[in-house]
GROMACS .gro file of C-alpha atoms in nm:
model
  219
    1UNK     CA    1  -6.652   1.079   6.398
    2UNK     CA    2  -6.605   0.956   6.044
    3UNK     CA    3  -6.611   0.581   5.956
    4UNK     CA    4  -6.319   0.623   5.725
    5UNK     CA    5  -5.992   0.513   5.876
    6UNK     CA    6  -5.760   0.800   5.938
    7UNK     CA    7  -5.373   0.773   5.857
    8UNK     CA    8  -5.084   0.965   6.008
    9UNK     CA    9  -4.890   1.205   5.757
   10UNK     CA   10  -4.593   0.952   5.773
   11UNK     CA   11  -4.825   0.660   5.671
   12UNK     CA   12  -4.963   0.864   5.406
   13UNK     CA   13  -4.615   0.915   5.271
   14UNK     CA   14  -4.523   0.561   5.289
   15UNK     CA   15  -4.827   0.460   5.098
   16UNK     CA   16  -4.735   0.718   4.808
   17UNK     CA   17  -4.396   0.568   4.794
   18UNK     CA   18  -4.521   0.215   4.764
   19UNK     CA   19  -4.747   0.315   4.489
   20UNK     CA   20  -4.464   0.482   4.293
   21UNK     CA   21  -4.242   0.181   4.337
   22UNK     CA   22  -4.523  -0.038   4.197
   23UNK     CA   23  -4.574   0.180   3.916
   24UNK     CA   24  -4.192   0.175   3.828
   25UNK     CA   25  -4.194  -0.202   3.832
   26UNK     CA   26  -4.492  -0.215   3.601
   27UNK     CA   27  -4.308   0.034   3.362
   28UNK     CA   28  -4.004  -0.185   3.368
   29UNK     CA   29  -4.200  -0.510   3.300
   30UNK     CA   30  -4.377  -0.326   3.018
   31UNK     CA   31  -4.030  -0.229   2.870
   32UNK     CA   32  -3.886  -0.566   2.903
   33UNK     CA   33  -4.209  -0.728   2.742
   34UNK     CA   34  -4.192  -0.457   2.462
   35UNK     CA   35  -3.840  -0.455   2.392
   36UNK     CA   36  -3.668  -0.790   2.515
   37UNK     CA   37  -3.700  -0.965   2.159
   38UNK     CA   38  -3.581  -0.658   1.961
   39UNK     CA   39  -3.279  -0.639   2.194
   40UNK     CA   40  -3.198  -1.005   2.172
   41UNK     CA   41  -3.214  -0.952   1.782
   42UNK     CA   42  -2.959  -0.670   1.808
   43UNK     CA   43  -2.735  -0.872   2.033
   44UNK     CA   44  -2.755  -1.189   1.785
   45UNK     CA   45  -2.696  -0.944   1.512
   46UNK     CA   46  -2.372  -0.795   1.675
   47UNK     CA   47  -2.236  -1.128   1.765
   48UNK     CA   48  -2.305  -1.252   1.407
   49UNK     CA   49  -2.115  -0.948   1.260
   50UNK     CA   50  -1.827  -1.000   1.510
   51UNK     CA   51  -1.782  -1.367   1.412
   52UNK     CA   52  -1.826  -1.281   1.038
   53UNK     CA   53  -1.568  -1.015   1.070
   54UNK     CA   54  -1.335  -1.257   1.262
   55UNK     CA   55  -1.385  -1.521   0.992
   56UNK     CA   56  -1.297  -1.289   0.710
   57UNK     CA   57  -0.985  -1.151   0.884
   58UNK     CA   58  -0.886  -1.519   0.942
   59UNK     CA   59  -0.949  -1.611   0.581
   60UNK     CA   60  -0.772  -1.306   0.461
   61UNK     CA   61  -0.481  -1.390   0.676
   62UNK     CA   62  -0.456  -1.741   0.551
   63UNK     CA   63  -0.474  -1.635   0.192
   64UNK     CA   64  -0.199  -1.366   0.242
   65UNK     CA   65   0.029  -1.636   0.395
   66UNK     CA   66  -0.044  -1.862   0.102
   67UNK     CA   67   0.042  -1.587  -0.130
   68UNK     CA   68   0.358  -1.510   0.061
   69UNK     CA   69   0.478  -1.862   0.033
   70UNK     CA   70   0.397  -1.877  -0.336
   71UNK     CA   71   0.594  -1.559  -0.387
   72UNK     CA   72   0.893  -1.708  -0.211
   73UNK     CA   73   0.893  -2.005  -0.436
   74UNK     CA   74   0.809  -1.813  -0.773
   75UNK     CA   75   1.101  -1.825  -1.013
   76UNK     CA   76   0.943  -1.769  -1.352
   77UNK     CA   77   0.698  -1.553  -1.535
   78UNK     CA   78   0.440  -1.829  -1.517
   79UNK     CA   79   0.478  -1.841  -1.143
   80UNK     CA   80   0.423  -1.458  -1.100
   81UNK     CA   81   0.122  -1.472  -1.333
   82UNK     CA   82  -0.030  -1.749  -1.116
   83UNK     CA   83   0.007  -1.542  -0.801
   84UNK     CA   84  -0.159  -1.248  -0.964
   85UNK     CA   85  -0.434  -1.470  -1.082
   86UNK     CA   86  -0.498  -1.641  -0.748
   87UNK     CA   87  -0.394  -1.380  -0.492
   88UNK     CA   88  -0.451  -1.043  -0.679
   89UNK     CA   89  -0.603  -0.884  -0.370
   90UNK     CA   90  -0.326  -0.941  -0.133
   91UNK     CA   91  -0.009  -0.748  -0.060
   92UNK     CA   92   0.191  -1.009  -0.259
   93UNK     CA   93   0.026  -0.890  -0.586
   94UNK     CA   94   0.248  -0.587  -0.634
   95UNK     CA   95   0.555  -0.792  -0.570
   96UNK     CA   96   0.449  -1.032  -0.800
   97UNK     CA   97   0.395  -0.771  -1.084
   98UNK     CA   98   0.725  -0.641  -1.033
   99UNK     CA   99   0.867  -0.992  -1.064
  100UNK     CA  100   0.681  -1.062  -1.369
  101UNK     CA  101   0.804  -0.749  -1.532
  102UNK     CA  102   1.153  -0.820  -1.444
  103UNK     CA  103   1.114  -1.172  -1.589
  104UNK     CA  104   0.977  -1.027  -1.908
  105UNK     CA  105   1.259  -0.774  -1.951
  106UNK     CA  106   1.511  -1.046  -1.892
  107UNK     CA  107   1.354  -1.248  -2.153
  108UNK     CA  108   1.421  -0.946  -2.390
  109UNK     CA  109   1.048  -0.851  -2.419
  110UNK     CA  110   1.119  -0.482  -2.350
  111UNK     CA  111   0.794  -0.335  -2.467
  112UNK     CA  112   0.591  -0.588  -2.263
  113UNK     CA  113   0.802  -0.515  -1.964
  114UNK     CA  114   0.750  -0.142  -2.025
  115UNK     CA  115   0.379  -0.185  -2.018
  116UNK     CA  116   0.386  -0.412  -1.715
  117UNK     CA  117   0.584  -0.140  -1.533
  118UNK     CA  118   0.337   0.115  -1.643
  119UNK     CA  119   0.044  -0.111  -1.506
  120UNK     CA  120   0.223  -0.117  -1.176
  121UNK     CA  121   0.263   0.256  -1.153
  122UNK     CA  122  -0.094   0.309  -1.240
  123UNK     CA  123  -0.230   0.067  -0.991
  124UNK     CA  124   0.023   0.092  -0.704
  125UNK     CA  125   0.156   0.441  -0.753
  126UNK     CA  126   0.192   0.487  -0.374
  127UNK     CA  127   0.352   0.156  -0.309
  128UNK     CA  128   0.720   0.165  -0.177
  129UNK     CA  129   0.846  -0.008  -0.484
  130UNK     CA  130   0.681   0.268  -0.721
  131UNK     CA  131   1.017   0.465  -0.754
  132UNK     CA  132   1.186   0.140  -0.852
  133UNK     CA  133   0.912   0.051  -1.120
  134UNK     CA  134   0.955   0.414  -1.251
  135UNK     CA  135   1.323   0.364  -1.294
  136UNK     CA  136   1.274   0.037  -1.467
  137UNK     CA  137   1.031   0.146  -1.700
  138UNK     CA  138   1.286   0.420  -1.815
  139UNK     CA  139   1.545   0.130  -1.870
  140UNK     CA  140   1.291  -0.047  -2.082
  141UNK     CA  141   1.256   0.272  -2.311
  142UNK     CA  142   1.650   0.272  -2.344
  143UNK     CA  143   1.642  -0.112  -2.423
  144UNK     CA  144   1.391  -0.030  -2.700
  145UNK     CA  145   1.637   0.213  -2.852
  146UNK     CA  146   1.447   0.518  -2.731
  147UNK     CA  147   1.764   0.680  -2.629
  148UNK     CA  148   1.643   1.040  -2.662
  149UNK     CA  149   1.337   0.986  -2.444
  150UNK     CA  150   1.539   0.791  -2.206
  151UNK     CA  151   1.803   1.057  -2.130
  152UNK     CA  152   1.535   1.311  -2.075
  153UNK     CA  153   1.346   1.082  -1.841
  154UNK     CA  154   1.672   0.989  -1.646
  155UNK     CA  155   1.727   1.349  -1.596
  156UNK     CA  156   1.368   1.392  -1.476
  157UNK     CA  157   1.399   1.103  -1.244
  158UNK     CA  158   1.712   1.263  -1.054
  159UNK     CA  159   1.530   1.572  -0.997
  160UNK     CA  160   1.217   1.414  -0.875
  161UNK     CA  161   1.383   1.150  -0.679
  162UNK     CA  162   1.714   1.328  -0.566
  163UNK     CA  163   1.707   1.153  -0.216
  164UNK     CA  164   1.657   0.799  -0.387
  165UNK     CA  165   1.926   0.531  -0.397
  166UNK     CA  166   1.867   0.512  -0.760
  167UNK     CA  167   1.962   0.871  -0.826
  168UNK     CA  168   2.324   0.806  -0.888
  169UNK     CA  169   2.239   0.498  -1.113
  170UNK     CA  170   2.007   0.727  -1.302
  171UNK     CA  171   2.278   0.985  -1.356
  172UNK     CA  172   2.514   0.717  -1.490
  173UNK     CA  173   2.237   0.590  -1.709
  174UNK     CA  174   2.151   0.951  -1.835
  175UNK     CA  175   2.526   1.011  -1.915
  176UNK     CA  176   2.543   0.684  -2.086
  177UNK     CA  177   2.257   0.784  -2.318
  178UNK     CA  178   2.409   1.123  -2.377
  179UNK     CA  179   2.735   0.950  -2.506
  180UNK     CA  180   2.520   0.724  -2.729
  181UNK     CA  181   2.367   1.038  -2.875
  182UNK     CA  182   2.717   1.192  -2.906
  183UNK     CA  183   2.627   1.463  -2.673
  184UNK     CA  184   2.967   1.441  -2.500
  185UNK     CA  185   2.973   1.774  -2.354
  186UNK     CA  186   2.640   1.722  -2.174
  187UNK     CA  187   2.769   1.371  -2.078
  188UNK     CA  188   3.079   1.515  -1.928
  189UNK     CA  189   2.863   1.770  -1.713
  190UNK     CA  190   2.641   1.473  -1.576
  191UNK     CA  191   2.962   1.270  -1.489
  192UNK     CA  192   3.110   1.578  -1.308
  193UNK     CA  193   2.784   1.646  -1.131
  194UNK     CA  194   2.770   1.291  -1.000
  195UNK     CA  195   3.129   1.314  -0.878
  196UNK     CA  196   3.040   1.629  -0.680
  197UNK     CA  197   2.729   1.495  -0.546
  198UNK     CA  198   2.851   1.160  -0.441
  199UNK     CA  199   3.217   1.192  -0.354
  200UNK     CA  200   3.399   0.894  -0.251
  201UNK     CA  201   3.132   0.656  -0.355
  202UNK     CA  202   3.155   0.369  -0.605
  203UNK     CA  203   2.923   0.573  -0.829
  204UNK     CA  204   3.167   0.866  -0.828
  205UNK     CA  205   3.460   0.637  -0.921
  206UNK     CA  206   3.271   0.498  -1.198
  207UNK     CA  207   3.189   0.835  -1.321
  208UNK     CA  208   3.554   0.952  -1.286
  209UNK     CA  209   3.652   0.653  -1.523
  210UNK     CA  210   3.395   0.736  -1.772
  211UNK     CA  211   3.476   1.098  -1.741
  212UNK     CA  212   3.840   1.041  -1.864
  213UNK     CA  213   3.701   0.863  -2.170
  214UNK     CA  214   3.465   1.118  -2.248
  215UNK     CA  215   3.718   1.395  -2.214
  216UNK     CA  216   3.969   1.223  -2.436
  217UNK     CA  217   3.701   1.213  -2.708
  218UNK     CA  218   3.637   1.583  -2.671
  219UNK     CA  219   4.014   1.669  -2.739
   0.00000   0.00000   0.00000
């Protein structure tokens, strides 16, 4: 009989299982030893990124609130310029630029206002006030005496923005320019188009009154 101790098949299977479990434990320990520090670094980096992102969002929000407050209190070109200088990256900036252009126009500086509206359209062409800026820029051209260009631009505006609340005002403005150019038949046509397009509106009433004057001149 052999001196080596004999084991049953069940015992042999148990020993194999224990050996595998020990090997798995060693592999896990080796993995933890190898990657614990890098994993900790990753966790720290993620946490730092989260905190920095939250800080930046908080800072931006605080800045936007301050910009909105300044915008509400603005009443002069100087105020709007200060907002553009201090809060140029906030949503208040386009509104401040529009305010500055309006103040400049009201001060009789039509060429400068024209340039400011042009700057707005170049920088904020997709902004919800872009259509207003486009109309105001045409008004600047008219105020500078560029009547021929203005009447054409008003006409293009009506075509491009027929659904805008500014379209009837653009038609009135176009007809006014045509009258100034002594193009009375064309002015009459625009007034008639306005009455037809906006029946019963205050714009239509204004057009009808102007139409009477134009027709008297054509007789």
